[in-house]
Coordinates of C-alpha atoms and ligand atoms in Angstrom, one line a residue:
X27 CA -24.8 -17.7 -0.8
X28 CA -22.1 -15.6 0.5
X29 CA -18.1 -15.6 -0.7
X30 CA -17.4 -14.1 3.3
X31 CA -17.6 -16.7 6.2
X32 CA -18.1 -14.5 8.7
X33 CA -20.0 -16.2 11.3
X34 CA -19.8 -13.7 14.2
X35 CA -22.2 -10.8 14.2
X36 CA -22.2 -8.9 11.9
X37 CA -20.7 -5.6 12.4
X38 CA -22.8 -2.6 11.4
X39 CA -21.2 -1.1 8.2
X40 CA -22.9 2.2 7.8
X41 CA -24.3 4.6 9.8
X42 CA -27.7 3.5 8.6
X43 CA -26.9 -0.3 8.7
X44 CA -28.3 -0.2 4.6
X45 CA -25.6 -1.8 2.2
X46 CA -23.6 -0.3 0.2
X47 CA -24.7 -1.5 -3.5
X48 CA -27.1 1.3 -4.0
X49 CA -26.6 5.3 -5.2
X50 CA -23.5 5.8 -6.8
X51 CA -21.9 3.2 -6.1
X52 CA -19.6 5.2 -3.4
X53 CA -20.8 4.1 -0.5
X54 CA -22.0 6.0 2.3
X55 CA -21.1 9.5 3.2
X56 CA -17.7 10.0 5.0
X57 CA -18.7 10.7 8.5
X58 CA -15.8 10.5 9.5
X59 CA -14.1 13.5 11.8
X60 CA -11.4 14.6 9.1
X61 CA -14.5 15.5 6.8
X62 CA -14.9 18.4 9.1
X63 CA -11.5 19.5 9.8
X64 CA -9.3 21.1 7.5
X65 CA -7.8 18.9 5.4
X66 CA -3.9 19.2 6.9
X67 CA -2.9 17.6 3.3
X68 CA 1.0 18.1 3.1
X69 CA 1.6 20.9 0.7
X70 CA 2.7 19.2 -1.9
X71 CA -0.4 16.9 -2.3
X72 CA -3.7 17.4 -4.6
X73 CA -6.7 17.9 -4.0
X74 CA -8.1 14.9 -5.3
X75 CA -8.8 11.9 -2.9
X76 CA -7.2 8.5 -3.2
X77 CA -10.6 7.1 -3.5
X78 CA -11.7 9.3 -6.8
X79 CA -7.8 8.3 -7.9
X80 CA -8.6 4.6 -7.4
X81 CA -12.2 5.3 -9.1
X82 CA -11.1 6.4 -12.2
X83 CA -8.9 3.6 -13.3
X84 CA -11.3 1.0 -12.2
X85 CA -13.7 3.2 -14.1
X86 CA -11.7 3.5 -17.4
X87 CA -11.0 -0.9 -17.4
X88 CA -14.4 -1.4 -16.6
X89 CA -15.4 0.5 -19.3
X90 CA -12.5 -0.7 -21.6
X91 CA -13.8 -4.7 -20.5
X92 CA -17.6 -3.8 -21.3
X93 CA -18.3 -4.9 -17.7
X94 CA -21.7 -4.9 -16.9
X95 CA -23.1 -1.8 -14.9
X96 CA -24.3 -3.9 -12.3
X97 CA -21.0 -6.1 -11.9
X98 CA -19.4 -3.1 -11.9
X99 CA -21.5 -1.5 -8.9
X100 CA -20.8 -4.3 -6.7
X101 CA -17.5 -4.0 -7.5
X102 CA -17.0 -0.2 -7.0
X103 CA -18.9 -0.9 -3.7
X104 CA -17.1 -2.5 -0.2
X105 CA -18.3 -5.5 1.6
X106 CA -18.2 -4.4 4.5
X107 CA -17.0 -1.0 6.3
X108 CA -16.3 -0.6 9.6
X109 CA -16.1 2.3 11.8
X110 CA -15.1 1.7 15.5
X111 CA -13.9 4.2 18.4
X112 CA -10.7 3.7 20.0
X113 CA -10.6 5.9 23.2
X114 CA -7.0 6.0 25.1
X115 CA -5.9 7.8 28.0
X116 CA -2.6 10.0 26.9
X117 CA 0.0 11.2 29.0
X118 CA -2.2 14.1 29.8
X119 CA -4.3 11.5 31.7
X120 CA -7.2 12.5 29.2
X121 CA -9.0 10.1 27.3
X122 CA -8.7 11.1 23.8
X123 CA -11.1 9.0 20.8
X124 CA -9.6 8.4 17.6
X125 CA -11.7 6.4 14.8
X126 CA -10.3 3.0 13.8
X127 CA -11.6 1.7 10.3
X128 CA -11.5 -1.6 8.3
X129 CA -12.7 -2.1 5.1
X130 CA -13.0 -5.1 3.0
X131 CA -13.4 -4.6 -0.2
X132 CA -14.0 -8.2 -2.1
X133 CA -13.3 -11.4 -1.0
X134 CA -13.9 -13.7 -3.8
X135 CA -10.4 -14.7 -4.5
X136 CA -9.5 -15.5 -0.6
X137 CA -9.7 -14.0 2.9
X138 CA -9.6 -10.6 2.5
X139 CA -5.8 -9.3 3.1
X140 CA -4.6 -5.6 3.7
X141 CA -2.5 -3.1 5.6
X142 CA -3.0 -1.0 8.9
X143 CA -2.5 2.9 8.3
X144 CA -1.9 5.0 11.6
X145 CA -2.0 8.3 10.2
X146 CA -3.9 11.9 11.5
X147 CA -5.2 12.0 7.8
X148 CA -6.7 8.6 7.7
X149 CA -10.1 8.4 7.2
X150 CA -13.0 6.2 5.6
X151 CA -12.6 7.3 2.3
X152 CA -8.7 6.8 2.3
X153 CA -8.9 3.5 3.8
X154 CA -11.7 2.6 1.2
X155 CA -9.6 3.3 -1.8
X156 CA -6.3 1.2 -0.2
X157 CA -9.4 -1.3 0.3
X158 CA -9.9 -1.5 -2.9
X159 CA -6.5 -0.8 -4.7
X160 CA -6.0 -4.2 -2.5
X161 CA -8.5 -6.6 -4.0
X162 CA -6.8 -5.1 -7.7
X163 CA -3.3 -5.8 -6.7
X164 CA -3.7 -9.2 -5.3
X165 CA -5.5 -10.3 -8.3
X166 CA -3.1 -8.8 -10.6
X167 CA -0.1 -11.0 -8.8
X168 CA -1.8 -14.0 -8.7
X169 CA -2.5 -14.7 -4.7
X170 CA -5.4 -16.2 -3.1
X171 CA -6.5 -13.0 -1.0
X172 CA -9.1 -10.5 -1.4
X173 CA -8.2 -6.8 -0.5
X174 CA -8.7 -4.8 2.3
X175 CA -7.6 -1.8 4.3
X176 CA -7.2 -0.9 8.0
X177 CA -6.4 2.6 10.0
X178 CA -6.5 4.8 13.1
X179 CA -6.5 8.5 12.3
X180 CA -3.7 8.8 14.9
X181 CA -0.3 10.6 14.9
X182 CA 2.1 7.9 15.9
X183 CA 5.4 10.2 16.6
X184 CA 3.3 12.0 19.1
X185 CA 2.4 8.5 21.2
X186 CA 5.0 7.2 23.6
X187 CA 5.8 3.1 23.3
X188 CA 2.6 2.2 26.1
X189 CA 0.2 4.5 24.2
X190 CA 1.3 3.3 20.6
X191 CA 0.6 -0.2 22.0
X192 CA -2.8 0.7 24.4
X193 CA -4.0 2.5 20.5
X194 CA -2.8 -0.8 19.3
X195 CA -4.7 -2.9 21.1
X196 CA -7.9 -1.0 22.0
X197 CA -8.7 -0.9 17.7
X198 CA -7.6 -4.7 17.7
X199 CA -10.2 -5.1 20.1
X200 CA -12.8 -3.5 18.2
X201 CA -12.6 -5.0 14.8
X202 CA -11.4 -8.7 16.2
X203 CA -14.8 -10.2 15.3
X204 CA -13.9 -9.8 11.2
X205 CA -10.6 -10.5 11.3
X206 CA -8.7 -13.6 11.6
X207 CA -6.5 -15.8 9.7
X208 CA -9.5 -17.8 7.1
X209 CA -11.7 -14.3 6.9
X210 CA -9.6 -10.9 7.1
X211 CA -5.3 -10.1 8.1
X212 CA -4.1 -7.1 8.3
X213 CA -0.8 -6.1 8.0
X214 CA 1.9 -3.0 8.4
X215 CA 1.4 0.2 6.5
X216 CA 2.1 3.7 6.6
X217 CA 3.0 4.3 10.6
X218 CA 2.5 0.8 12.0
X219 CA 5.5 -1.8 12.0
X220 CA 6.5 -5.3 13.3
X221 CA 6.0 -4.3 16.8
X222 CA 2.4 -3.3 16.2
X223 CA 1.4 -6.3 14.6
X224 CA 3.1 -8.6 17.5
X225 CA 0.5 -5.9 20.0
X226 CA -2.5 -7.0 17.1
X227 CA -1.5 -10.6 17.3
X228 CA -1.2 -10.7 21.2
X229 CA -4.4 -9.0 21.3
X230 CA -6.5 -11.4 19.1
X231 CA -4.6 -14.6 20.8
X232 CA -6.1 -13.2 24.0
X233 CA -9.6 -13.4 22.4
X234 CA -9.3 -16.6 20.3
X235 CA -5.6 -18.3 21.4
X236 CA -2.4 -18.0 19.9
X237 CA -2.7 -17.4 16.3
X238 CA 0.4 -15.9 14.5
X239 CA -1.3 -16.3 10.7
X240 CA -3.7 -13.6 11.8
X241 CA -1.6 -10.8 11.1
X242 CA 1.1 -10.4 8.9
X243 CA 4.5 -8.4 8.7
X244 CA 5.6 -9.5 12.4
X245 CA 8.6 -9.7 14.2
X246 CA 11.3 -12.5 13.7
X247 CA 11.1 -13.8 17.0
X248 CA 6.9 -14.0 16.6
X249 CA 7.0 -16.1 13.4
X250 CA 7.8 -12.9 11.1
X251 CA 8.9 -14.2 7.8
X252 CA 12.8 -13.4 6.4
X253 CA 12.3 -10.9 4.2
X254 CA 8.9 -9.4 5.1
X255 CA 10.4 -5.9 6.1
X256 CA 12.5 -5.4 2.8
X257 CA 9.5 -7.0 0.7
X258 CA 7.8 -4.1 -0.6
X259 CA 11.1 -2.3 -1.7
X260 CA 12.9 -5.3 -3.4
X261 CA 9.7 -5.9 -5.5
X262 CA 9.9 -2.5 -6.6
X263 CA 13.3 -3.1 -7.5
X264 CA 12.4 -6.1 -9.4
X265 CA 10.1 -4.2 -11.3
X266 CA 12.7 -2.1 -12.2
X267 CA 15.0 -4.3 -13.4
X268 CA 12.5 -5.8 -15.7
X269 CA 11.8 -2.6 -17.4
X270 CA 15.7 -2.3 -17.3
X271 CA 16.1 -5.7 -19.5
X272 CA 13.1 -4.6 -21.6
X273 CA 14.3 -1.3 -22.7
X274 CA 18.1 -2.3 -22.2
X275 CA 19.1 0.0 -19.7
X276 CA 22.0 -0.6 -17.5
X277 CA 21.3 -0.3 -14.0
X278 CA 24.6 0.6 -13.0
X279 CA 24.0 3.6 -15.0
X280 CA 21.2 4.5 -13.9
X281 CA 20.5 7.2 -11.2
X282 CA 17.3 7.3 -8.8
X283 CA 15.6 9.5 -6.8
X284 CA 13.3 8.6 -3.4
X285 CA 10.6 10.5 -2.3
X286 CA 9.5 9.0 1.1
X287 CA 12.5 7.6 2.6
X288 CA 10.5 5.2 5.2
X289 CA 10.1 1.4 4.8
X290 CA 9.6 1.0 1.5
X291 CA 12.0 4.0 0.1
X292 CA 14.9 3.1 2.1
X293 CA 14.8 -0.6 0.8
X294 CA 14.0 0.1 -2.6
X295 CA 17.0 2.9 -2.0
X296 CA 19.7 0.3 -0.3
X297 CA 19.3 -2.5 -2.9
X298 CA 19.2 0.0 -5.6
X299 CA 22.4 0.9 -4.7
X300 CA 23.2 -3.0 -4.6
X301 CA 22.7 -2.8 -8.0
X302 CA 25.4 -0.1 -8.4
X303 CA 22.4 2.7 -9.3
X304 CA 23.4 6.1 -7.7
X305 CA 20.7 7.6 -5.8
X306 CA 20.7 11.5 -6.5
X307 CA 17.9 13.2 -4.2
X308 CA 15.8 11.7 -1.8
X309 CA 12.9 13.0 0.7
X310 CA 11.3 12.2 4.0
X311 CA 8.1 14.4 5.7
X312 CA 10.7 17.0 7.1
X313 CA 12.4 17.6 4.1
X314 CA 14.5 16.6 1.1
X315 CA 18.4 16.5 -0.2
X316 CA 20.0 16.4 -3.0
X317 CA 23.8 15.3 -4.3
X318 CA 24.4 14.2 -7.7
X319 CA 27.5 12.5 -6.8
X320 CA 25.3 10.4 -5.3
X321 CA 23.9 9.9 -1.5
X322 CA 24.7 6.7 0.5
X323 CA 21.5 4.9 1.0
X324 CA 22.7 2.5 3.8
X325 CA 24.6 5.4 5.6
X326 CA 21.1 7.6 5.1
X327 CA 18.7 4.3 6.7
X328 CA 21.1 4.1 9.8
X329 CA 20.3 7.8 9.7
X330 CA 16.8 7.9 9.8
X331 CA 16.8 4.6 12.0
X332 CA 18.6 7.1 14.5
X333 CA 16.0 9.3 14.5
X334 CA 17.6 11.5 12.5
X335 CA 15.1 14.0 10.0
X336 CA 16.7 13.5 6.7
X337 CA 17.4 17.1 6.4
X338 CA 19.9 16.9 8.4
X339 CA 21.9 14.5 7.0
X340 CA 25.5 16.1 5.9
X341 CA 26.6 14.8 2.8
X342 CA 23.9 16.3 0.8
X343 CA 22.3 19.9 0.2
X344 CA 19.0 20.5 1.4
X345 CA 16.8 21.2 -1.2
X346 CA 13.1 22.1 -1.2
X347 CA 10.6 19.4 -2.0
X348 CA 9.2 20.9 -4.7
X349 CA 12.7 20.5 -6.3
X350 CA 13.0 17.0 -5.5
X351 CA 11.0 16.5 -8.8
X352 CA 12.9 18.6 -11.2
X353 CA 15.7 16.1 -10.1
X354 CA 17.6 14.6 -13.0
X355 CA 17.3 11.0 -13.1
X356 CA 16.5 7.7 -14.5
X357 CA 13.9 6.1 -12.2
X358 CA 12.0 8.6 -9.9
X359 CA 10.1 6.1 -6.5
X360 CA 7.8 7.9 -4.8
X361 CA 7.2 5.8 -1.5
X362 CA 5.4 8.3 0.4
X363 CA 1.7 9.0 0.5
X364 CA -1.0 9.2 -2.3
X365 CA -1.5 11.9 -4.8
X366 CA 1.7 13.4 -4.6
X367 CA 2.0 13.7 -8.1
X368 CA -0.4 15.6 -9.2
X369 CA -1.9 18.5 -12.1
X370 CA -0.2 21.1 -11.0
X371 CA 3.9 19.0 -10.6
X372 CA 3.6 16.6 -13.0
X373 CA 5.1 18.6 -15.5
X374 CA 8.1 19.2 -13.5
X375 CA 9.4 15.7 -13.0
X376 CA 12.4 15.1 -15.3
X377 CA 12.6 11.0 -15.2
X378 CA 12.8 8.5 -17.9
X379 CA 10.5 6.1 -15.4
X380 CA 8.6 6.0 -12.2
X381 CA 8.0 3.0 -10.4
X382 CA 5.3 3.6 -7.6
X383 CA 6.3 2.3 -4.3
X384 CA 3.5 4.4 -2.8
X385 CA 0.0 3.4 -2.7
X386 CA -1.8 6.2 -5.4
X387 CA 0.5 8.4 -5.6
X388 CA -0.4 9.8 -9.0
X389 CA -3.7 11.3 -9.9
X390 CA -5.1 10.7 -13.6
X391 CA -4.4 13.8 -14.6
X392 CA -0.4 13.6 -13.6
X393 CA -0.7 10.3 -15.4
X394 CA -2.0 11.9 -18.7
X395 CA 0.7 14.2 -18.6
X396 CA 3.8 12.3 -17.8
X397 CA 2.0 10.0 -20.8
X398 CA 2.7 12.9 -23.0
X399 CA 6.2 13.3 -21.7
X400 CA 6.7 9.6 -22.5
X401 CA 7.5 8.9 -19.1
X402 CA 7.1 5.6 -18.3
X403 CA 5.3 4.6 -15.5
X404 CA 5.2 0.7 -13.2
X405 CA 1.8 1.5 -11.4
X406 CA 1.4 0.8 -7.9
X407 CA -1.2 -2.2 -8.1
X408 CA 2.1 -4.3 -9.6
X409 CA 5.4 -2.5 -8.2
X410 CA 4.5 -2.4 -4.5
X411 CA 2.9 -5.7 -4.6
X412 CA 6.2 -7.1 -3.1
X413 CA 4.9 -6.6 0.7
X414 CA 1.1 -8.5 0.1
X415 CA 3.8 -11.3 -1.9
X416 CA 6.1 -11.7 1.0
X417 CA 2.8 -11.7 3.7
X418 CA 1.4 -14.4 2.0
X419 CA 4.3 -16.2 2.4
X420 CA 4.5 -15.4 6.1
X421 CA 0.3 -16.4 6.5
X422 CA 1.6 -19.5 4.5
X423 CA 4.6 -21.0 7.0
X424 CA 2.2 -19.7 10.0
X425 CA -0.6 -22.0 8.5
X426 CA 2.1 -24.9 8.9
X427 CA 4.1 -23.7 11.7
X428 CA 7.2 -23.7 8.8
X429 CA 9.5 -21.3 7.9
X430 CA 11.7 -20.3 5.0
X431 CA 15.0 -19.1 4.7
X432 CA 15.2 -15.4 3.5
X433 CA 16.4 -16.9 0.0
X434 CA 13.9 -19.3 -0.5
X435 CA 11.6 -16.0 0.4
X436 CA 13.6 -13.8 -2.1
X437 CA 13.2 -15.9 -5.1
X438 CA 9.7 -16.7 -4.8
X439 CA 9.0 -13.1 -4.3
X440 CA 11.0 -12.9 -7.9
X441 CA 9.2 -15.3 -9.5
X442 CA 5.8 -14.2 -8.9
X443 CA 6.9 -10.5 -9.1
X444 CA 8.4 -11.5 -12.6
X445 CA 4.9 -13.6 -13.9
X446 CA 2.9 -10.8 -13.0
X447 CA 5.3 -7.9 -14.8
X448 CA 5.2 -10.4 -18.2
X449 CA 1.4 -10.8 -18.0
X450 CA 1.1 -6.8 -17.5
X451 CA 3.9 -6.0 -20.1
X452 CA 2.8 -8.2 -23.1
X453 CA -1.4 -7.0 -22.3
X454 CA -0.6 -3.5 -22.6
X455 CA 1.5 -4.0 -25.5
X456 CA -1.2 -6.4 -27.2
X457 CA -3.9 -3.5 -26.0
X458 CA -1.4 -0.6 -26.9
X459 CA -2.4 0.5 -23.5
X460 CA -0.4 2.0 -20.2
X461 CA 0.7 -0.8 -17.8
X462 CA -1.8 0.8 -15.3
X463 CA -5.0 0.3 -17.8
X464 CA -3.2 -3.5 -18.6
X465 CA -2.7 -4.2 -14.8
X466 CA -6.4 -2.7 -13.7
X467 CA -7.6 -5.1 -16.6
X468 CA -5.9 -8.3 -15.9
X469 CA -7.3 -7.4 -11.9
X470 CA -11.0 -7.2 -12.5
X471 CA -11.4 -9.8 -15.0
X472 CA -9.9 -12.3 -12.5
X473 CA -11.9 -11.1 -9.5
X474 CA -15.1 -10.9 -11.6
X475 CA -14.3 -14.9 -12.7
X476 CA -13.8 -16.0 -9.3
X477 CA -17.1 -13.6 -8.3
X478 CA -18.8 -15.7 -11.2
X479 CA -17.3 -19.2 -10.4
X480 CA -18.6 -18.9 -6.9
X481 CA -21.8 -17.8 -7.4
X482 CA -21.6 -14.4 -5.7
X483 CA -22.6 -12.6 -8.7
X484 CA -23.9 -14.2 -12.2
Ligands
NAD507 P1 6.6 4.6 6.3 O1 5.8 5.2 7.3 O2 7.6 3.6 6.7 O3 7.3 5.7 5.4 C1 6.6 6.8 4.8 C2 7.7 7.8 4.6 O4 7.1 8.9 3.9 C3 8.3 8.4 5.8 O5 9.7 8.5 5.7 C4 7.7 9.8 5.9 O6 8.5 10.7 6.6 C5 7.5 10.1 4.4 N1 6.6 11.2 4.1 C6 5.5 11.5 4.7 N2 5.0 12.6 4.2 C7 5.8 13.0 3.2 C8 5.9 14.1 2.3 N3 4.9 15.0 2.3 N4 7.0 14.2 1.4 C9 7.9 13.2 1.5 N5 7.9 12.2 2.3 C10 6.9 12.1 3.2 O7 5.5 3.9 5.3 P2 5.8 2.7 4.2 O8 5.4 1.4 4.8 O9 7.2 2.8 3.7 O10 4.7 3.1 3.1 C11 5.0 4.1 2.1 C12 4.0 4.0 1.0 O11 4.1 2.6 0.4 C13 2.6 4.1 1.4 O12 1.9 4.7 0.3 C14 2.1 2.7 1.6 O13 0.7 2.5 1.4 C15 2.8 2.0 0.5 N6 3.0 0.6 0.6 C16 3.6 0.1 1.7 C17 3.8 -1.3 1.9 C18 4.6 -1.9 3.0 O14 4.8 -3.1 3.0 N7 5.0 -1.2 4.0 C19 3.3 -2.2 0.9 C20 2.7 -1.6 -0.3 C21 2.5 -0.2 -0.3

């Protein structure tokens, strides 16, 4: 018996069509084309990949939970992978192929939920990890999803509006036969937004009539739930404040810096602010600033929402990124992309907390280190969980044709956002353990019950 009702054909996985529960455990090669391209890797990011990042937690719960080797080889494996071209003709009047991927990672708990990455860096392995990180975080937060993981190694700011939409719907095309709103729906990530996902959603009504629950993260006017866009940053704000109440800090105290000032950065920035924090340095991929009189996040999202690189903005100095970290602060948020905090920086960051907004972004070795420097960390599998929260919400009044108002939407978020941050505060503390190792544990064992209960594994 299988957990996944897929009943269209199946969609071949690997390049040899052999599952993935064998070897390592890692799944099949990465044949995908940034394996043989230089890795373009920002400057600031490590070496390591998200997927050995995401590896080596699961691997050190596992461990720490006495799972059994073989549970814990399905588990480090993916369902199913998928690997489809998505050839578009460019200005240039060229076709150019880009490789779209989804990955579903487990689906015991729920039709498999994730976002869609488009990204030149994206690649199987990436989109893997997120896959996975996925199945953790929804688990961990109490919703009845599984995780998954969606991308097209594609640079969006280099696609006018008709070719961001033809990439759009030529990889919605592809992957349509395992998605839809019982089995697999994506959502926004790095590079896609509410636009794309009205394109996805118009695309798969085409196919199988007008179905808004089979993405999430849409536009207002297309059944988009209030609230869906700040999600992700207002849960990391919730996280913060219940460290705040925990360790009796007063957030109008405190001071913040952002690194990644796109969806989630600016709104965990702006309602920050809300709470009378003062944001001191904040970055974007063209740069970063600094001000420790403080820098107006409202003023600096109109900014960027003008196009503007953050750089430029006047009322603060530009600063390198590398300096960002050595920022004085209270609560660093990196909201960028994964391993960003890594070996060889770790040491430089001079917060009393980081709340991870971004999926990954610190390898285990930054984590050991900013362990030693007591720094407190709010991993990402329960601080950016707001987003997956607020899509469920969205999948939920589609499913009724209902909708919330962005209150009712707000204090659910709190509430569940709140459960899960007790149930990880009071395991670690019981387990004298980091919050990641608590969160990671409270994850698998809950995946591996429902696994268990339905039969999928024994
Ligand atoms: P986004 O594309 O809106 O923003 C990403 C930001 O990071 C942009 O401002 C970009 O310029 C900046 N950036 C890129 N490279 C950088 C670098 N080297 N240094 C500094 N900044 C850099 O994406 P987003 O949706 O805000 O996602 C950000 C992170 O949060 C990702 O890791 C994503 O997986 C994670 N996340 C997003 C959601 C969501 O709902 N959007 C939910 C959970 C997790």
């Amino acid at each position: 018996m299988t957990f996944d009702e897929v009943s269209a054909e199946p969609v071949d996985t690997t390049e040899s069509g052999v599952p993935h529960t064998e070897g390592d455990g890692h799944g099949p090669p990465d044949k995908s084309a940034r394996k043989t391209e230089e890795r373009r890797g920002g400057p600031q990011r490590a070496e390591v990949s998200n997927y050995e990042i995401v590896s080596h937690w699961f691997g050190q719960a596992a461990e720490r939970l006495e799972l059994r080797d073989d549970i814990a080889a399905v588990l480090r494996s993916s369902y199913r992978e998928v690997q489809v071209q998505v050839p578009v003709k460019l200005q240039d009047d060229r076709i150019h192929v880009f490789s779209g991927y989804r990955v579903q990672h487990n689906g015991a708990r729920g039709p498999y939920k994730g976002g869609i990455r488009f990204h030149p860096e994206v690649d199987l392995d990436e989109v893997r990890a997120l896959a996975e990180l996925m199945t953790w975080k929804t688990a961990i937060v109490g919703i009845p999803y599984g995780g998954a993981k969606g991308g097209v190694n594609v640079e969006p700011s280099k696609l006018n509006e008709d070719e961001l939409q033809a990439v759009s719907r030529s990889f919605m095309n592809k992957i349509e036969k395992v998605l839809g709103p019982t089995r697999d729906i994506p959502a926004p990530d790095v590079g896609t937004n509410a636009q794309v996902m009205a394109w996805l959603m118009d695309e798969y009504g085409k196919l199988h009539g007008h179905s808004p629950a089979c993405v999430t993260g849409k536009p207002i006017a297309l059944e988009g739930s209030y609230g869906r866009e700040a999600a992700t940053g207002r849960g990391v704000v919730y996280m913060f404040c219940e460290v705040a109440r925990e360790r009796d800090i007063s957030p109008s105290d405190t001071t913040f810096v952002v690194q990644g000032y796109g969806n989630v950065g600016s709104w965990a920035a702006r309602l920050m602010q809300e709470l009378g924090s003062r944001m001191v340095g904040a970055s974007d991929g063209s740069g970063a600033i600094r001000n420790d009189h403080g820098i107006d996040a409202d003023a600096l999202a109109e900014h960027s929402r003008n196009g503007g690189a953050l750089r430029e903005f006047d009322s603060a100095e530009e600063i390198d990124p590398d300096e960002l970290l050595e920022t004085d602060c209270d609560v660093f948020i990196p909201a960028a992309l994964g391993g960003m905090i890594h070996k060889q920086n770790a040491d430089r960051l001079r917060c009393r907390m980081i709340v991870e907004g971004a999926n990954s972004p610190t390898t285990p070795a930054a984590d050991e280190i900013l362990q030693e420097k007591d720094i407190l960390v709010v991993p990402d599998v329960m601080a950016n969980a707001g987003g997956v929260i607020v899509s469920y919400f969205e999948w939920v009044q589609n499913l009724q044709h209902f909708r919330w108002d962005e209150r009712e939407v707000n204090d659910r978020l709190g509430n569940i956002m709140r459960r899960a941050f007790r149930e990880v505060w009071s395991r670690a503390d019981e387990g004298d353990v980091s919050l990641r190792t608590a969160a990671y544990e409270l994850g698998i064992e809950r995946v591996v019950d429902a696994a268990q209960t339905r039969g999928y594994i024994s």
